[in-house]
Amino acid sequence: MRADLFSRDPLCADCKKVGRVALATQRDHVIPLAEGGPDDETNEQGLCDACHEAKSLAEAQRGRYGPRK
């Protein structure tokens, strides 16, 4: 699944949103599996290491403290 994702879209999804260009190195679930997201191509995106780490930290905090209000 990872190789298919990177062959379809080799760039980091979050970097593209802000005008940066970086290669995706991590297969990421847009909606985390722990929050009910499916493990298929409808719920995946490629992220660079930095963006993946930032997203993972935010998800961990949300898991501990609940969603921000």
mmCIF file of C-alpha atoms in Angstrom:
data_model
loop_
_atom_site.group_PDB
_atom_site.id
_atom_site.type_symbol
_atom_site.label_atom_id
_atom_site.label_comp_id
_atom_site.label_asym_id
_atom_site.label_seq_id
_atom_site.Cartn_x
_atom_site.Cartn_y
_atom_site.Cartn_z
ATOM 1 C CA MET A 1 0.000 0.000 0.000
ATOM 2 C CA ARG A 2 2.867 2.348 0.849
ATOM 3 C CA ALA A 3 4.592 1.856 -2.507
ATOM 4 C CA ASP A 4 1.298 2.362 -4.366
ATOM 5 C CA LEU A 5 0.640 5.592 -2.478
ATOM 6 C CA PHE A 6 4.095 7.015 -3.180
ATOM 7 C CA SER A 7 3.923 6.056 -6.851
ATOM 8 C CA ARG A 8 0.557 7.851 -7.176
ATOM 9 C CA ASP A 9 1.627 10.928 -5.210
ATOM 10 C CA PRO A 10 5.266 11.154 -4.104
ATOM 11 C CA LEU A 11 4.974 14.536 -2.357
ATOM 12 C CA CYS A 12 4.026 15.392 1.221
ATOM 13 C CA ALA A 13 0.339 16.378 1.360
ATOM 14 C CA ASP A 14 0.775 18.908 4.190
ATOM 15 C CA CYS A 15 3.790 20.589 2.598
ATOM 16 C CA LYS A 16 1.880 20.958 -0.688
ATOM 17 C CA LYS A 17 -0.937 22.758 1.181
ATOM 18 C CA VAL A 18 1.469 25.544 2.196
ATOM 19 C CA GLY A 19 3.470 25.723 -1.034
ATOM 20 C CA ARG A 20 6.468 23.623 0.005
ATOM 21 C CA VAL A 21 7.831 20.677 -1.937
ATOM 22 C CA ALA A 22 9.031 17.670 0.055
ATOM 23 C CA LEU A 23 9.043 13.969 -0.679
ATOM 24 C CA ALA A 24 6.604 11.859 1.291
ATOM 25 C CA THR A 25 8.342 9.261 3.434
ATOM 26 C CA GLN A 26 5.471 8.142 5.685
ATOM 27 C CA ARG A 27 2.114 6.577 4.819
ATOM 28 C CA ASP A 28 -0.341 8.380 7.079
ATOM 29 C CA HIS A 29 -3.983 7.755 7.910
ATOM 30 C CA VAL A 30 -5.919 11.014 7.493
ATOM 31 C CA ILE A 31 -8.372 9.807 10.152
ATOM 32 C CA PRO A 32 -6.330 7.720 12.610
ATOM 33 C CA LEU A 33 -7.223 4.055 12.887
ATOM 34 C CA ALA A 34 -7.695 4.591 16.640
ATOM 35 C CA GLU A 35 -10.407 7.139 15.807
ATOM 36 C CA GLY A 36 -12.244 4.824 13.417
ATOM 37 C CA GLY A 37 -10.524 5.605 10.122
ATOM 38 C CA PRO A 38 -10.360 2.802 7.543
ATOM 39 C CA ASP A 39 -7.049 1.215 6.543
ATOM 40 C CA ASP A 40 -7.458 1.762 2.812
ATOM 41 C CA GLU A 41 -6.530 4.240 0.094
ATOM 42 C CA THR A 42 -9.549 6.473 0.809
ATOM 43 C CA ASN A 43 -7.957 7.374 4.153
ATOM 44 C CA GLU A 44 -4.272 7.677 3.331
ATOM 45 C CA GLN A 45 -1.851 10.420 2.471
ATOM 46 C CA GLY A 46 1.882 10.699 2.151
ATOM 47 C CA LEU A 47 3.694 12.925 4.618
ATOM 48 C CA CYS A 48 7.342 13.866 5.115
ATOM 49 C CA ASP A 49 8.942 12.898 8.431
ATOM 50 C CA ALA A 50 8.510 16.371 9.973
ATOM 51 C CA CYS A 51 4.819 16.675 9.081
ATOM 52 C CA HIS A 52 4.121 13.111 10.197
ATOM 53 C CA GLU A 53 5.786 13.733 13.549
ATOM 54 C CA ALA A 54 3.797 16.947 14.106
ATOM 55 C CA LYS A 55 0.520 15.216 13.198
ATOM 56 C CA SER A 56 1.310 12.235 15.445
ATOM 57 C CA LEU A 57 2.056 14.531 18.397
ATOM 58 C CA ALA A 58 -1.227 16.397 17.885
ATOM 59 C CA GLU A 59 -3.133 13.099 17.725
ATOM 60 C CA ALA A 60 -1.463 11.853 20.904
ATOM 61 C CA GLN A 61 -2.377 15.044 22.748
ATOM 62 C CA ARG A 62 -5.947 14.829 21.484
ATOM 63 C CA GLY A 63 -6.091 11.244 22.730
ATOM 64 C CA ARG A 64 -4.889 12.295 26.176
ATOM 65 C CA TYR A 65 -6.766 15.549 26.615
ATOM 66 C CA GLY A 66 -9.667 15.306 24.181
ATOM 67 C CA PRO A 67 -10.365 17.637 21.279
ATOM 68 C CA ARG A 68 -9.538 21.331 21.684
ATOM 69 C CA LYS A 69 -12.534 23.567 22.200
#
